[in-house]
Amino acid sequence: MTPLEARAADCTATPTPACHLAEGKKAIKSDPKRAAAEFLASYKLDERTDTLELYAAALENDQQYALAAETWDRIIKYRDSELTAAKEQKKGAGVINAAQRRVTAAAQVVVKLEGKTAKVRIKLNPGPPPKVTRDGTEVDVTKEVWVKSGSDELVFTFADGSSEKVPVNLKAGENVRIDAPLPKKVAPPKVDPPKVNPVNPTEKPIEANTDPEPKDTSMRPPNEEPLPPVSSEPPPTKTKQRVGIALVGGGVILAGIATTFGVLASNDFDDAKAAGCNDDGECAFGSPGIRLAERSNDRATFSLITGIGAGALIVTGVTLYMLGRKETKRHNNMSLHVGSSSAAFAWRF
């Protein structure tokens, strides 16, 4: 439960959207933090965009500018979908104009909040992604994160339970990339050295065997060279070669998938430009090309990751295949041993 949710406790007896909404309106001027908690509780029970606007306004009054800007950004998307639905259903001009005014009003609030906020893009490290919070509220690290200009702080919590606080000091309107911190290394447990039992001086030492070397009692002629000892090495298999071929095949399939999504991303980007977006993929508010540009970015990212994976599979498969061939060739050795009265072949596979 976030700090805001913890304060919304006046409607415990009757937890209804209307109760929380009424309590929030009572506290909107005197206690904006409590009002924001009440509006959020009401929205979770009944997801109305009008309630979300009240919640965003209360956050702004409480000077939680980053969370307020993030919430107004969501509201713009909801209002834009309402405007699109009104146009598709061919509502009257009054309904369409009212929907357009709501989109414009939300966009104007975001522009105003940009003078008090900044944005960061978080570059994550390999491994499980950490949980990132701002003022106790979790943020989506896959997107740009709003922060308060001047001084703000992000908290990274890792899978091992450790956490790291990262101060963010940016000017209003800045948009920068920051690197996620690495989790703190935990020192390995101390291992005591093994105990050695002392030698008892009363025990007699083991005497070395001084017997003369035993005579060779084998039936082999004296001038014949002995056959080489039988190798205890197991015969090599073609497992590495088979695994290598399978990895190469998987890499080729992934490469085909990456190519397909790359082509689809390019087509979406062309459609977005045709719908009014510029060459950098930036679209005006309410432009139908916004969804096409976002889908183009998603497909391009998936194509890039899949292509990298395909290359890694192919390189690994070729390496395993070549190692398997070298081991098979090295094991196929044949030798000839000739004695005074016998001859023997030794073949190792």
Coordinates of N, CA and C in Angstrom, one line a residue, residues 11-89:
C11 N -13.5 6.1 4.6 CA -14.7 5.4 4.0 C -14.6 3.9 4.2
T12 N -13.9 3.5 5.3 CA -13.8 2.1 5.6 C -15.1 1.4 5.8
A13 N -16.0 2.1 6.5 CA -17.3 1.4 6.7 C -18.1 1.3 5.4
T14 N -18.0 2.3 4.5 CA -18.7 2.2 3.2 C -17.8 2.5 2.1
P15 N -17.0 1.5 1.7 CA -16.0 1.7 0.7 C -16.6 1.7 -0.7
T16 N -17.2 2.9 -1.0 CA -17.9 3.0 -2.4 C -17.2 4.1 -3.1
P17 N -17.2 4.1 -4.4 CA -16.6 5.2 -5.2 C -17.2 6.6 -4.8
A18 N -18.5 6.6 -4.6 CA -19.1 7.9 -4.3 C -18.6 8.5 -2.9
C19 N -18.4 7.6 -2.0 CA -17.9 8.0 -0.6 C -16.5 8.6 -0.8
H20 N -15.6 7.9 -1.4 CA -14.3 8.4 -1.6 C -14.2 9.7 -2.4
L21 N -15.1 9.8 -3.4 CA -15.2 11.0 -4.2 C -15.6 12.2 -3.4
A22 N -16.6 12.0 -2.5 CA -17.1 13.1 -1.7 C -16.1 13.5 -0.7
E23 N -15.4 12.5 -0.1 CA -14.3 12.9 0.9 C -13.2 13.6 0.2
G24 N -12.8 13.2 -1.0 CA -11.8 13.9 -1.7 C -12.1 15.4 -2.0
K25 N -13.4 15.6 -2.4 CA -13.8 17.0 -2.7 C -13.8 17.9 -1.5
K26 N -14.1 17.2 -0.3 CA -14.1 18.0 0.9 C -12.6 18.5 1.3
A27 N -11.6 17.6 0.9 CA -10.3 17.9 1.4 C -9.4 18.5 0.2
I28 N -10.0 18.9 -0.9 CA -9.2 19.3 -2.1 C -8.4 20.5 -1.8
K29 N -8.9 21.4 -1.0 CA -8.2 22.7 -0.7 C -7.4 22.6 0.6
S30 N -8.0 22.0 1.7 CA -7.3 22.0 3.0 C -6.2 20.9 3.1
D31 N -6.4 19.8 2.4 CA -5.4 18.7 2.5 C -5.4 18.0 1.2
P32 N -4.6 18.6 0.2 CA -4.5 17.9 -1.1 C -4.0 16.5 -1.1
K33 N -3.1 16.2 -0.2 CA -2.5 14.8 -0.1 C -3.6 13.8 0.2
R34 N -4.4 14.2 1.2 CA -5.6 13.3 1.6 C -6.6 13.2 0.4
A35 N -6.8 14.4 -0.2 CA -7.8 14.4 -1.3 C -7.3 13.5 -2.5
A36 N -6.0 13.5 -2.7 CA -5.4 12.6 -3.8 C -5.6 11.2 -3.4
A37 N -5.4 10.8 -2.1 CA -5.7 9.4 -1.7 C -7.1 9.0 -1.9
E38 N -8.0 9.9 -1.6 CA -9.5 9.6 -1.7 C -9.9 9.4 -3.2
F39 N -9.4 10.3 -4.0 CA -9.7 10.2 -5.5 C -9.1 8.9 -6.1
L40 N -7.9 8.6 -5.6 CA -7.3 7.3 -6.2 C -8.1 6.1 -5.7
A41 N -8.6 6.1 -4.5 CA -9.4 5.0 -4.0 C -10.7 4.9 -4.8
S42 N -11.3 6.0 -5.1 CA -12.5 6.1 -5.8 C -12.3 5.5 -7.3
Y43 N -11.2 5.9 -7.9 CA -10.9 5.5 -9.2 C -10.6 4.0 -9.3
K44 N -10.0 3.4 -8.3 CA -9.7 2.0 -8.3 C -11.0 1.2 -8.2
L45 N -12.0 1.8 -7.6 CA -13.3 1.1 -7.5 C -14.2 1.3 -8.7
D46 N -14.0 2.5 -9.4 CA -14.8 2.8 -10.5 C -13.9 3.7 -11.5
E47 N -13.3 3.1 -12.5 CA -12.3 3.7 -13.3 C -13.0 4.7 -14.3
R48 N -13.2 5.9 -13.7 CA -13.7 7.0 -14.5 C -12.6 8.1 -14.8
T49 N -12.5 8.5 -16.0 CA -11.5 9.5 -16.4 C -11.7 10.8 -15.7
D50 N -12.9 11.2 -15.4 CA -13.2 12.4 -14.6 C -12.6 12.3 -13.2
T51 N -12.7 11.2 -12.6 CA -12.1 11.0 -11.3 C -10.6 11.0 -11.4
L52 N -10.0 10.5 -12.4 CA -8.6 10.5 -12.6 C -8.1 11.9 -12.8
E53 N -8.9 12.8 -13.4 CA -8.5 14.2 -13.5 C -8.5 14.9 -12.2
L54 N -9.4 14.6 -11.3 CA -9.4 15.1 -10.0 C -8.2 14.7 -9.2
Y55 N -7.8 13.4 -9.4 CA -6.7 12.9 -8.7 C -5.4 13.6 -9.2
A56 N -5.3 13.8 -10.5 CA -4.1 14.5 -11.0 C -4.0 16.0 -10.5
A57 N -5.2 16.6 -10.4 CA -5.2 18.0 -9.9 C -4.8 18.1 -8.5
A58 N -5.3 17.1 -7.7 CA -4.9 17.1 -6.3 C -3.4 16.8 -6.1
L59 N -2.8 16.0 -7.0 CA -1.3 15.8 -6.9 C -0.6 17.0 -7.3
E60 N -1.1 17.8 -8.2 CA -0.4 19.1 -8.6 C -0.5 20.1 -7.4
N61 N -1.7 20.1 -6.7 CA -1.8 21.0 -5.6 C -0.9 20.6 -4.5
D62 N -0.6 19.3 -4.4 CA 0.3 18.8 -3.3 C 1.8 18.9 -3.7
Q63 N 2.0 19.5 -4.9 CA 3.4 19.7 -5.5 C 4.1 18.3 -5.8
Q64 N 3.3 17.3 -6.1 CA 3.9 16.1 -6.6 C 3.8 16.1 -8.1
Y65 N 4.7 17.0 -8.6 CA 4.6 17.4 -10.0 C 4.9 16.2 -11.0
A66 N 5.9 15.3 -10.6 CA 6.2 14.2 -11.5 C 5.1 13.2 -11.6
L67 N 4.5 12.8 -10.5 CA 3.3 11.9 -10.6 C 2.1 12.5 -11.2
A68 N 1.9 13.9 -11.0 CA 0.8 14.6 -11.6 C 1.0 14.6 -13.2
A69 N 2.2 14.9 -13.6 CA 2.5 14.9 -15.1 C 2.3 13.5 -15.7
E70 N 2.7 12.5 -15.0 CA 2.6 11.1 -15.5 C 1.1 10.8 -15.6
T71 N 0.3 11.2 -14.6 CA -1.2 10.9 -14.6 C -1.9 11.7 -15.7
W72 N -1.5 13.0 -15.9 CA -2.1 13.7 -17.0 C -1.7 13.1 -18.3
D73 N -0.5 12.6 -18.4 CA -0.2 11.9 -19.7 C -1.1 10.7 -20.0
R74 N -1.4 10.0 -19.0 CA -2.4 8.9 -19.2 C -3.8 9.4 -19.6
I75 N -4.2 10.5 -18.9 CA -5.5 11.1 -19.2 C -5.6 11.5 -20.7
I76 N -4.5 12.1 -21.2 CA -4.5 12.5 -22.6 C -4.8 11.3 -23.5
K77 N -4.2 10.1 -23.2 CA -4.5 8.9 -24.1 C -5.9 8.5 -24.0
Y78 N -6.5 8.5 -22.7 CA -7.9 8.2 -22.6 C -8.8 9.2 -23.3
R79 N -8.6 10.5 -23.2 CA -9.4 11.5 -23.8 C -9.2 11.4 -25.4
D80 N -8.0 11.0 -25.8 CA -7.8 10.9 -27.3 C -8.6 9.7 -27.8
S81 N -8.7 8.6 -27.0 CA -9.5 7.4 -27.5 C -11.0 7.8 -27.5
E82 N -11.4 8.6 -26.5 CA -12.8 9.1 -26.5 C -13.1 9.9 -27.8
L83 N -12.2 10.8 -28.1 CA -12.4 11.6 -29.3 C -12.4 10.7 -30.6
T84 N -11.5 9.7 -30.7 CA -11.5 8.8 -31.8 C -12.8 8.1 -31.9
A85 N -13.3 7.6 -30.8 CA -14.6 6.8 -30.8 C -15.8 7.7 -31.2
A86 N -15.8 9.0 -30.8 CA -16.9 9.9 -31.2 C -16.8 10.1 -32.7
K87 N -15.7 10.3 -33.3 CA -15.6 10.5 -34.7 C -16.0 9.2 -35.5
E88 N -15.5 8.0 -35.0 CA -15.9 6.8 -35.7 C -17.4 6.5 -35.6
Q89 N -18.0 6.8 -34.5 CA -19.4 6.6 -34.4 C -20.3 7.8 -34.9

